[in-house]
Coordinates of C-alpha atoms (C1' of nucleotides) in Angstrom, one line a residue:
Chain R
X6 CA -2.2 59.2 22.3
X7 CA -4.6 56.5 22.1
X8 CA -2.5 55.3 19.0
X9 CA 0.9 55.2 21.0
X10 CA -1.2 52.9 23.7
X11 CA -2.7 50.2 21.6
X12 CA 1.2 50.3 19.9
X13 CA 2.5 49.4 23.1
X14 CA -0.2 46.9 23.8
X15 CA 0.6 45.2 20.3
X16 CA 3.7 44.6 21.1
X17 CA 3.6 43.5 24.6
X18 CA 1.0 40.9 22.9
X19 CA 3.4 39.7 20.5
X20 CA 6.1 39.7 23.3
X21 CA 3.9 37.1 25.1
X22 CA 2.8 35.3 22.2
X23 CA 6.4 34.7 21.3
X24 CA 7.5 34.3 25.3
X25 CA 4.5 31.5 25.7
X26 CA 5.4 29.6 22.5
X27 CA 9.1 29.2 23.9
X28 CA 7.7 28.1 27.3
X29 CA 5.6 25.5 25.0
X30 CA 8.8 24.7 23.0
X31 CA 11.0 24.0 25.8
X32 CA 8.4 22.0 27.8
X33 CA 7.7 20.0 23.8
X34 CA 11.2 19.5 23.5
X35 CA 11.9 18.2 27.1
X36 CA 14.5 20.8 27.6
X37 CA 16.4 21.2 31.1
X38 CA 18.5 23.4 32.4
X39 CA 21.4 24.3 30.5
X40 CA 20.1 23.0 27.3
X41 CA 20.3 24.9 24.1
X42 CA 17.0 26.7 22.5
X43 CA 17.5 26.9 18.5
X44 CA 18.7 29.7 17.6
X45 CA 17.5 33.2 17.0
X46 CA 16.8 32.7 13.5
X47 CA 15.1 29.9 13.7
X48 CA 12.5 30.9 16.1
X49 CA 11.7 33.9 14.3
X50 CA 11.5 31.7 11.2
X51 CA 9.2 29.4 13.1
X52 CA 7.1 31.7 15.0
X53 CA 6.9 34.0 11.8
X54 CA 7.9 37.4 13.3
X55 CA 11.2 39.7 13.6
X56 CA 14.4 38.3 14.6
X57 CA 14.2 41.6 16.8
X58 CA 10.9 40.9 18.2
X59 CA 12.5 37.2 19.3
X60 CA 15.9 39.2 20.7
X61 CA 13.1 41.4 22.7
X62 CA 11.6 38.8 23.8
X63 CA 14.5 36.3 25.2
X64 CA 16.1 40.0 26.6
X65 CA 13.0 40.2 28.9
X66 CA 13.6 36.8 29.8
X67 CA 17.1 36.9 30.6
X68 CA 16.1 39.8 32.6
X69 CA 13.9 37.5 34.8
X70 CA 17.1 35.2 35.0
X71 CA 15.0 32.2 32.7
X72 CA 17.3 32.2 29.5
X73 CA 21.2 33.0 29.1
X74 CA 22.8 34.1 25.8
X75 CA 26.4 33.5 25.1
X76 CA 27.9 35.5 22.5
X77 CA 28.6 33.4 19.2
X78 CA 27.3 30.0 21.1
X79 CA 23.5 30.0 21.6
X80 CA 20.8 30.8 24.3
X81 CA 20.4 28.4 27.2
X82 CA 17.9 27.8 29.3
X83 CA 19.0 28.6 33.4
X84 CA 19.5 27.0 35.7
X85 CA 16.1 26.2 36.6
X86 CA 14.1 23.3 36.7
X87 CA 10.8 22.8 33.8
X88 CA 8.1 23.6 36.5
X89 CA 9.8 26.8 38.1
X90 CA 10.5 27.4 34.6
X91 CA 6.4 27.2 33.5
X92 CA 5.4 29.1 37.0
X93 CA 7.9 31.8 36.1
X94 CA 6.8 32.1 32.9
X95 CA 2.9 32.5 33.8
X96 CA 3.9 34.9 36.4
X97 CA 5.6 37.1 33.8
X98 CA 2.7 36.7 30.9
X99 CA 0.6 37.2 33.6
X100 CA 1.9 40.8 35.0
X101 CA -0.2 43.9 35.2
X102 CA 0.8 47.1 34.8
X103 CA 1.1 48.2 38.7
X104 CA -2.0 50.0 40.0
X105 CA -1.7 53.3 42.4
X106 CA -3.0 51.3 45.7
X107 CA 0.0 48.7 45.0
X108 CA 2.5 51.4 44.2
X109 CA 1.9 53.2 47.0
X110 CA 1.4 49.8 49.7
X111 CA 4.9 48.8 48.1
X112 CA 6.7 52.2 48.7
X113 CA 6.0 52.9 52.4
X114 CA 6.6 49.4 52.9
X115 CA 10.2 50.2 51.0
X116 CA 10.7 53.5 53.0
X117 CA 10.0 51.7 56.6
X118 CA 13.1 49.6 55.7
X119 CA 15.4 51.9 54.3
X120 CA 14.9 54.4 56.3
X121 CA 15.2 52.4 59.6
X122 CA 18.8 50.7 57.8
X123 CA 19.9 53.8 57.2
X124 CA 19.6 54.9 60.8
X125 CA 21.9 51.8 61.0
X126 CA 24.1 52.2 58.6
X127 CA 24.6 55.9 57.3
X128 CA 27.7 57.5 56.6
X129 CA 29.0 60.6 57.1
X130 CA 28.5 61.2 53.6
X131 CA 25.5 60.0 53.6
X132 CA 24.1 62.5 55.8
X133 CA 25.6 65.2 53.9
X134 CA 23.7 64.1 50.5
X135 CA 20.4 63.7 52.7
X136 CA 21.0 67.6 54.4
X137 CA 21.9 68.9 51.1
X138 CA 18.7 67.3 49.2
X139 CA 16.2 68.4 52.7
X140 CA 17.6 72.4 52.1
X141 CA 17.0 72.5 48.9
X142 CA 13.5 70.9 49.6
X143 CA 12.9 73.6 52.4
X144 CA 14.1 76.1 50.2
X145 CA 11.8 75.9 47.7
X146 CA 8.7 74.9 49.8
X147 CA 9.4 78.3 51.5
X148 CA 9.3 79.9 48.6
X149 CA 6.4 78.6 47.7
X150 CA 7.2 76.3 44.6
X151 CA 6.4 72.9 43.9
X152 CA 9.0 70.4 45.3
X153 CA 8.6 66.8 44.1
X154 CA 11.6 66.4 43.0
X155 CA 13.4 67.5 46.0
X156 CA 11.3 65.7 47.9
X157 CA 12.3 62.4 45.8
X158 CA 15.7 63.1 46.0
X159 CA 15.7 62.9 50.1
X160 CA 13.6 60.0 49.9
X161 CA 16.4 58.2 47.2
X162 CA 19.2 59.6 49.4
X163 CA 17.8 57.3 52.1
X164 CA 17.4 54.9 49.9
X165 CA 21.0 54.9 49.1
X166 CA 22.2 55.4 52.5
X167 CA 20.3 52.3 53.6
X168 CA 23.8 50.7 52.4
X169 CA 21.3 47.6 50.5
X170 CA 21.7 47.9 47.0
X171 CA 18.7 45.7 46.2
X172 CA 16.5 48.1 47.8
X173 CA 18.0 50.8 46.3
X174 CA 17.2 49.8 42.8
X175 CA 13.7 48.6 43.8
X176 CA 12.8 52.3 44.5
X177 CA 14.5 53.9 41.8
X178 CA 12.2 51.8 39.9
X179 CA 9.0 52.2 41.3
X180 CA 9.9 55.8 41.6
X181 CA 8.5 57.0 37.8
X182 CA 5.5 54.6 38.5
X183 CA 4.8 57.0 41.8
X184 CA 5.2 59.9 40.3
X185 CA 3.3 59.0 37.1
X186 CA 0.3 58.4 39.3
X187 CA 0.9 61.6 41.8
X188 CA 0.3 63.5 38.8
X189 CA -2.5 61.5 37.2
X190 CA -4.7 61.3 41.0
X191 CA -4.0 64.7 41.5
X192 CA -2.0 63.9 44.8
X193 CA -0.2 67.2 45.2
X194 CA 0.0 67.7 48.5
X195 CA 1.1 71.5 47.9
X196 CA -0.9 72.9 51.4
X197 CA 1.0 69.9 53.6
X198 CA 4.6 70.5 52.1
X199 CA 5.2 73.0 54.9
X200 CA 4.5 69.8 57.4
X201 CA 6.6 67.9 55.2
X202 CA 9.6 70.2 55.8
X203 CA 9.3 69.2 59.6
X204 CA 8.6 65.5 59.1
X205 CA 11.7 65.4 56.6
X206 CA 13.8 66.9 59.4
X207 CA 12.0 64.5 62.0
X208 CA 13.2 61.8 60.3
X209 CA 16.9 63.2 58.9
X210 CA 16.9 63.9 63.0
X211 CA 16.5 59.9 63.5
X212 CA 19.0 58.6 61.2
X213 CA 21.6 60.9 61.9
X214 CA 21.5 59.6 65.6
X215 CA 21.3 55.9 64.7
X216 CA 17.5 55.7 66.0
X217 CA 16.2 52.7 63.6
X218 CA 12.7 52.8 66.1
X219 CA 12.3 56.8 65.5
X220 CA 13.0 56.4 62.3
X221 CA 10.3 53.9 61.1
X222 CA 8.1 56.1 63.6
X223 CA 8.7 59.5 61.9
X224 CA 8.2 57.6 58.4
X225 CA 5.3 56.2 59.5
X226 CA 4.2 59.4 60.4
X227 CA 5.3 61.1 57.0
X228 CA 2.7 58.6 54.9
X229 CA -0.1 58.5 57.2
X230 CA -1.9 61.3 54.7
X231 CA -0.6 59.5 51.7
X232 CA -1.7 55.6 53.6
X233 CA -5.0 56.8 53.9
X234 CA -5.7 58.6 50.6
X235 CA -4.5 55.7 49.1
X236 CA -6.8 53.2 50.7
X237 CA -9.5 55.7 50.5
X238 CA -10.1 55.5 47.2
X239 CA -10.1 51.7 46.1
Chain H
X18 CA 34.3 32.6 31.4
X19 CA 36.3 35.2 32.3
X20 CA 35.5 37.0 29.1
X21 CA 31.8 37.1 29.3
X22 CA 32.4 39.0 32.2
X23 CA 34.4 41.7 30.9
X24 CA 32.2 41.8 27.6
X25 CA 29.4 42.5 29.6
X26 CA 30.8 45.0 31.6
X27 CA 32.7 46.7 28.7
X28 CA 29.2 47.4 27.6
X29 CA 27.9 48.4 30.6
X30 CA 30.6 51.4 30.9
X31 CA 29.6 52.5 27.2
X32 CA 25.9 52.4 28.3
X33 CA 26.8 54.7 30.9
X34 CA 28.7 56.7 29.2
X35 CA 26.1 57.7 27.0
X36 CA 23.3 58.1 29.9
X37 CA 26.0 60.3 31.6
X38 CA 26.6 62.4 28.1
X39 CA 22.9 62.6 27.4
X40 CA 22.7 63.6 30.9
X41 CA 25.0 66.2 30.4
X42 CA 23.9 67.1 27.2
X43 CA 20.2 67.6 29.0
X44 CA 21.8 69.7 31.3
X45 CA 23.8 72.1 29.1
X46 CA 20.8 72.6 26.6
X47 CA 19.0 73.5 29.7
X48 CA 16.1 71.0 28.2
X49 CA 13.0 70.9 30.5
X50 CA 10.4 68.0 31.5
X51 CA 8.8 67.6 27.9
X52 CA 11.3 68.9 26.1
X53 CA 13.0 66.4 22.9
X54 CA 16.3 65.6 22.9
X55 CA 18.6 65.2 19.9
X56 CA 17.6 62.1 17.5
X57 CA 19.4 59.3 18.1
X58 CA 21.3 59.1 14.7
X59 CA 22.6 63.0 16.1
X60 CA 23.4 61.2 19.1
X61 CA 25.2 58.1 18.2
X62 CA 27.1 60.8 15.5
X63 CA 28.5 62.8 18.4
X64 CA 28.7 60.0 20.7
X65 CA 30.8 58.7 18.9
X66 CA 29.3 55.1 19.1
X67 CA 26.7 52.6 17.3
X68 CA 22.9 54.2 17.1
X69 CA 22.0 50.8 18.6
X70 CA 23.6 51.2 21.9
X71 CA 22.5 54.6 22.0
X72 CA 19.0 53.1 21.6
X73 CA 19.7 50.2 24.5
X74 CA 20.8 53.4 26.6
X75 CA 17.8 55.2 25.8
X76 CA 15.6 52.0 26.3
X77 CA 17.2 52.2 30.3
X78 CA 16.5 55.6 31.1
X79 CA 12.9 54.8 29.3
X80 CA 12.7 51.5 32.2
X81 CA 13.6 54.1 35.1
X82 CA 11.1 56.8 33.5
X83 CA 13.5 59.6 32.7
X84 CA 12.9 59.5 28.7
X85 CA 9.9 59.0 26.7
X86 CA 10.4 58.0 23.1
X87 CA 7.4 58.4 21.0
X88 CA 7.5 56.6 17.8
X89 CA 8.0 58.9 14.5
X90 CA 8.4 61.9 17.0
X91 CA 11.3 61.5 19.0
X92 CA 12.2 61.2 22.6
X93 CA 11.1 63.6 25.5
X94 CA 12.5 64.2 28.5
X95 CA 9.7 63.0 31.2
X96 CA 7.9 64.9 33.4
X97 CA 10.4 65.3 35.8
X98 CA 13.0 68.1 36.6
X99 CA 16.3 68.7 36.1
X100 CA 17.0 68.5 39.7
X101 CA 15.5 65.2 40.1
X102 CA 16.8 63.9 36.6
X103 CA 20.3 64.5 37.5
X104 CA 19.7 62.9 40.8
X105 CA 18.2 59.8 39.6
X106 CA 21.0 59.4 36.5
X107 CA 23.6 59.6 39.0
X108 CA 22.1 57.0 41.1
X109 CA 20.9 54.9 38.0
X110 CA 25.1 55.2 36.9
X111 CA 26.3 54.0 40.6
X112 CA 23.9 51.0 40.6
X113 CA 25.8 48.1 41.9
X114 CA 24.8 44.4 41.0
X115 CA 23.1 43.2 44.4
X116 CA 24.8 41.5 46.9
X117 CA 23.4 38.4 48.6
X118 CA 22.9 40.2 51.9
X119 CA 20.9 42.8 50.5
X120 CA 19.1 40.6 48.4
X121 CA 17.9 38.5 51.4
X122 CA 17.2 41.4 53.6
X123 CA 14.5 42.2 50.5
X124 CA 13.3 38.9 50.4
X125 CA 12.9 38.5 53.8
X126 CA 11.1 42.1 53.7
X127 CA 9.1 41.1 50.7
X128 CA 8.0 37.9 51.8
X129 CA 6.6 39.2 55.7
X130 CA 4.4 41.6 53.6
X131 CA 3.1 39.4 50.7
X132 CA 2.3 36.9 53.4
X133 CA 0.3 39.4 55.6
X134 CA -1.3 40.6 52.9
X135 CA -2.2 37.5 51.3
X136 CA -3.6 36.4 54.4
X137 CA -6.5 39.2 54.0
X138 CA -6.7 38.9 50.4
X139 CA -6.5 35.7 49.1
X140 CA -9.4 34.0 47.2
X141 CA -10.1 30.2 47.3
X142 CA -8.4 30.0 43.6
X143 CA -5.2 31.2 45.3
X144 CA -5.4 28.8 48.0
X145 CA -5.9 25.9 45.6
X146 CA -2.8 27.4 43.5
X147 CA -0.9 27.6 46.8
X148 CA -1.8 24.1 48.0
X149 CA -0.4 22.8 44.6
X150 CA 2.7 24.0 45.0
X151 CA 2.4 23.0 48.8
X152 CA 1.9 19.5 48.0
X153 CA 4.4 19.4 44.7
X154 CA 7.2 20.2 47.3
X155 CA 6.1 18.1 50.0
X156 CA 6.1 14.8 47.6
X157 CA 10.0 16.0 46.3
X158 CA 11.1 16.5 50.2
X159 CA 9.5 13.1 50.9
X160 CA 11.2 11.3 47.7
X161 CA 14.5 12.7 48.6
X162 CA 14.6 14.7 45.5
X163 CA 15.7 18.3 45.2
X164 CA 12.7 20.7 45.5
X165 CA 14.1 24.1 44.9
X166 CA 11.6 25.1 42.2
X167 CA 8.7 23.7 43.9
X168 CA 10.1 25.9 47.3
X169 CA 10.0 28.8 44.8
X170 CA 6.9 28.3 43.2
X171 CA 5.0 28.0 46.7
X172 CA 6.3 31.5 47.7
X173 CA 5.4 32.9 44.4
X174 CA 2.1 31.7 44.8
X175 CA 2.2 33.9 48.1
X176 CA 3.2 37.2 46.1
X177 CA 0.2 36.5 43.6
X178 CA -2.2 36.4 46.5
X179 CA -1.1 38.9 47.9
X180 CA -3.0 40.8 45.4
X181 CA -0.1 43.4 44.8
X182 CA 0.9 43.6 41.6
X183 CA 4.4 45.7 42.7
X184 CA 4.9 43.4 44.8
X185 CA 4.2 40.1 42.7
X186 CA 6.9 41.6 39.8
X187 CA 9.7 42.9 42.6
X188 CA 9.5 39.1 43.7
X189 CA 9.8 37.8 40.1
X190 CA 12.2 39.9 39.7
X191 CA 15.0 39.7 42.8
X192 CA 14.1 35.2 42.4
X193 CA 16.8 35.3 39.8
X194 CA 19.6 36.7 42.2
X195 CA 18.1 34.9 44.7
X196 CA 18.8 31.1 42.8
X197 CA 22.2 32.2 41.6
X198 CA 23.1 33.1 45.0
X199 CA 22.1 30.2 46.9
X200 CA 23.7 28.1 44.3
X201 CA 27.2 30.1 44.5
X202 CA 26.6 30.5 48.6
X203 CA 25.9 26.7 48.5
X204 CA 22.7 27.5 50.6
X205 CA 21.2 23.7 50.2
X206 CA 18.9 23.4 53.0
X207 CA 18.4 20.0 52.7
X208 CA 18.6 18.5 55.6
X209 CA 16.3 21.6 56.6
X210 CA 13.9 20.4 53.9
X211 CA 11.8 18.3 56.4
X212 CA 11.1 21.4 58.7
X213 CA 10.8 23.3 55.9
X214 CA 7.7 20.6 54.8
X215 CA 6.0 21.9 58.0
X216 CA 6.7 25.8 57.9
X217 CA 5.6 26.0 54.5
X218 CA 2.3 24.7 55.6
X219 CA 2.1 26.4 58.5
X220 CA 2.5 29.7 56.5
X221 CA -0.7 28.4 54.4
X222 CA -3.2 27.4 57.5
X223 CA -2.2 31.0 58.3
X224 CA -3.4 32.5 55.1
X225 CA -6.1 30.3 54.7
X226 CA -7.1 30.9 58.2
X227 CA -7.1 34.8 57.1
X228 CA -5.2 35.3 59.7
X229 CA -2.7 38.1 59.4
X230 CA -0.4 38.2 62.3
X231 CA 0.2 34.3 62.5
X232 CA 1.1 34.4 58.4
X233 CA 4.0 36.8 59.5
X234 CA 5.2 34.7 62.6
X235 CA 5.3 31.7 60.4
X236 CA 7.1 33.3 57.6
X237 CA 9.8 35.1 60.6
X238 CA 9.9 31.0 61.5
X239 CA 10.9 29.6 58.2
X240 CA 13.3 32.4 57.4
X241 CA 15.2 32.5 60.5
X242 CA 18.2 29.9 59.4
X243 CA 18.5 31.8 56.4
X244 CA 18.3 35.2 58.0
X245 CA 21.2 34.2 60.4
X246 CA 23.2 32.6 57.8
X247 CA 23.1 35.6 55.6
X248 CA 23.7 37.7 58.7
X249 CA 27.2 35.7 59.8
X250 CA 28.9 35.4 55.7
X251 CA 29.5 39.1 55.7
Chain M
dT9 C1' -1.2 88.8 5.8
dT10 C1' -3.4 84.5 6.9
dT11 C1' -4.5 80.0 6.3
dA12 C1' -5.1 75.7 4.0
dT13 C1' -2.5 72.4 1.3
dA14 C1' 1.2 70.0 -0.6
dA15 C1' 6.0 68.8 -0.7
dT16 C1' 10.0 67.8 1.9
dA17 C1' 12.9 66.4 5.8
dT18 C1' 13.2 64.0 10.1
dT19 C1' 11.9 60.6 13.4
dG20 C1' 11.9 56.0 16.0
dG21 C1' 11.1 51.4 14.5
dT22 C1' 12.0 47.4 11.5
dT23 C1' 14.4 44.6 8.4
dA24 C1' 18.2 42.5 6.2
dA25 C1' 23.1 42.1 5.4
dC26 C1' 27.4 41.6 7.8
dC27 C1' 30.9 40.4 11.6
dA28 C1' 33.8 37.9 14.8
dG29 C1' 34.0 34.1 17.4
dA30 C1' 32.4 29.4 18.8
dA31 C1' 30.9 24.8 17.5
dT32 C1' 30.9 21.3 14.2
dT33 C1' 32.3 18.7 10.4
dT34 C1' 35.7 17.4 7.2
dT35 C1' 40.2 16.4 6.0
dG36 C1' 44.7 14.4 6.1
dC37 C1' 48.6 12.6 8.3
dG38 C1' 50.5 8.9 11.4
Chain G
dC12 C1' 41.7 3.3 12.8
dG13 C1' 42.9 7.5 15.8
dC14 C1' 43.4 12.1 16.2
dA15 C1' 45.0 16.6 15.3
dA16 C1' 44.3 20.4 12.2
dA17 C1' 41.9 22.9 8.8
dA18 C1' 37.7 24.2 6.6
dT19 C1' 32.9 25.1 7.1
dT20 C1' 28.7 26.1 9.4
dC21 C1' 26.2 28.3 12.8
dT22 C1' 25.7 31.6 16.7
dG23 C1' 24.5 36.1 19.0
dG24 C1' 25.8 40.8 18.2
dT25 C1' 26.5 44.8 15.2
dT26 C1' 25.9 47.8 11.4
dA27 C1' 23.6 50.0 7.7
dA28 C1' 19.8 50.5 4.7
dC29 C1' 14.8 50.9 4.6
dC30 C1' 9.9 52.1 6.3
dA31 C1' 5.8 54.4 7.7
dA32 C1' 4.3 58.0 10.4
dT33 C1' 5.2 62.6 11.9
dA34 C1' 6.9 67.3 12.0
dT35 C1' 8.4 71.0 9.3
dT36 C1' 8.8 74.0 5.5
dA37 C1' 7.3 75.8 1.1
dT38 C1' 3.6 77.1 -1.7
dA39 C1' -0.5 79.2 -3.1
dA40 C1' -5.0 80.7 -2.8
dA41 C1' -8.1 84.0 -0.3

DNA sequence: TTTATAATATTGGTTAACCAGAATTTTGCG
DNA sequence: CGCAAAATTCTGGTTAACCAATATTATAAA
């Protein structure tokens, strides 16, 4: 186990070694937007690692919208100036892995929005995929098994019904971050899922009758526990 | 052009069509949180395609926390259930490319919260971080010159004080779609630029001031043209 | 039969060779 | 000399062979 970490930490080093010395590069070689960067080989050649450790490493930053590869033609630098460019780029080395406390700020801040969208914007389908996902929560809270995944799937089923993609995909992916850390901090809040049960209905209630105020209310009141646990132990 | 397009999304449909097999595959093998899944030479085999996109599928599914590969090993099925598992995949396979409304409605959403919270958090190497990029846009307005980056690099400065790591990386991360956008919308705000001199400061005496409820106001301010705007395209 | 050890098979990761298409240079005709 | 066409080089992407670490099986000693 504490092989597989320093693995990962190894190469996110040499990702940010290699991610720095193409910031450096660019800024040398006075590149601006749209400009080439040499190619694959080359890099790897110059920075002496993988080709596939360079690939990795422009990936991530075409992910963050810096570079742009074009099949059988090269890897250009966006459409972004040098010094959003070199901001961007510290930003990215500079990224932590997220801690519980800013997990947790960053989803109930993400819930108070969908949720009150979705009382906006829901569909009639929508509101089917949120029943179907709060009875089977019930259902198995009643029976007295664990539910976090039931539970997750009403809170993505907002998410969705929210009708804003971008929010969408934020909390699928801060999702395996929350539930990494549920498990880790020992948050199961098994003797408060029969609350939950009422509080999901509370705020299923709100959307279906286009309430966007209840809604944020009754999600408010579904992460008050959760807000304070969270702060609690900074 | 046109064909960059279609090669990308060619491979996107193969990549989900081998999360949706593995799904299925997960699901008929009734395999359990923990449990390995097939190698990925077994997979590719009966895939039918390349052990390298089977690997960039993997590698997704690994981003959203539904697979675990351990080196050597193999690759587990995270601690998560089938229930949830199937309900994140499906989700994970419908995930649209973001619209510019929705990714506004995030910004906008992001920015009110890193600006509050950077107003209680900040530390005096923040503010001298966020002053730079203050004064780096100001001198641009007043030249005449374009100051997009600089406008950028001020509000990243924001999400960095705000002391939330989630946060910070969600920002980096929707900026991209943000600067394509506004580029595609034509959302040049330069003859707003001078007022924009003014809010952005006015957003820093706030947070420098530590004063939480002003920071918000100020950041409502300078977003309102842009909040209408996005709210009257669609 | 049980258990410790060695041999084998399997795994994800890495490297190098290969591919099709784009960009560049060279060629050859007018 | 000008310019179109062909040959060559160079590109990111793909494939296949290889590697070291792991998991499994076979073996043998107690």
């Amino acid at each position: 186990m504490k092989l597989e970490i320093n693995v990962k930490n190894d190469n996110r080093e040499v990702q940010n070694s290699i991610i720095s010395q193409i910031r450096d590069l660019i800024n040398y070689k006075n590149l601006e937007p749209g400009d080439k960067i040499p190619s694959e080989r080359m890099l790897s050649d110059k920075f002496g690692v993988s080709r596939s450790n360079v690939r990795d490493a422009i990936q991530k930053l075409e992910f963050y919208g810096i570079l742009s590869s074009i099949p059988q033609s090269g890897t250009f630098v966006a459409n972004i100036g040098v010094t959003a460019l070199n901001g961007m780029i510290d930003d990215i080395l500079r990224l932590k892995e997220p801690d519980f406390k800013s997990l947790v700020e960053t989803r109930i801040l993400l819930e108070l929005k969908t949720a009150r969208l979705a009382s906006l914007r829901r569909t009639e389908a929508d509101l089917i995929q949120m029943e179907d996902a709060l009875n089977a929560y019930s259902e198995k809270v009643i029976n007295g098994e664990k539910a976090v995944q039931e539970d997750l799937l009403f809170h993505l089923a907002i998410a969705k019904a929210s009708g804003n993609s971008t929010l969408n995909t934020l909390m699928l992916m801060i999702t395996p971050g929350i539930i990494t850390n549920f498990e880790e901090y020992h948050v199961c809040s098994e003797d408060l899922a029969f609350n939950g049960i009422q509080e999901h209905r509370d705020i299923f209630e709100a959307i279906k009758s286009k309430n966007p105020g209840l809604a944020k209310e009754k999600v408010k009141v579904h992460f008050k526990a959760l807000y304070q646990y969270c702060y609690s132990i900074e």
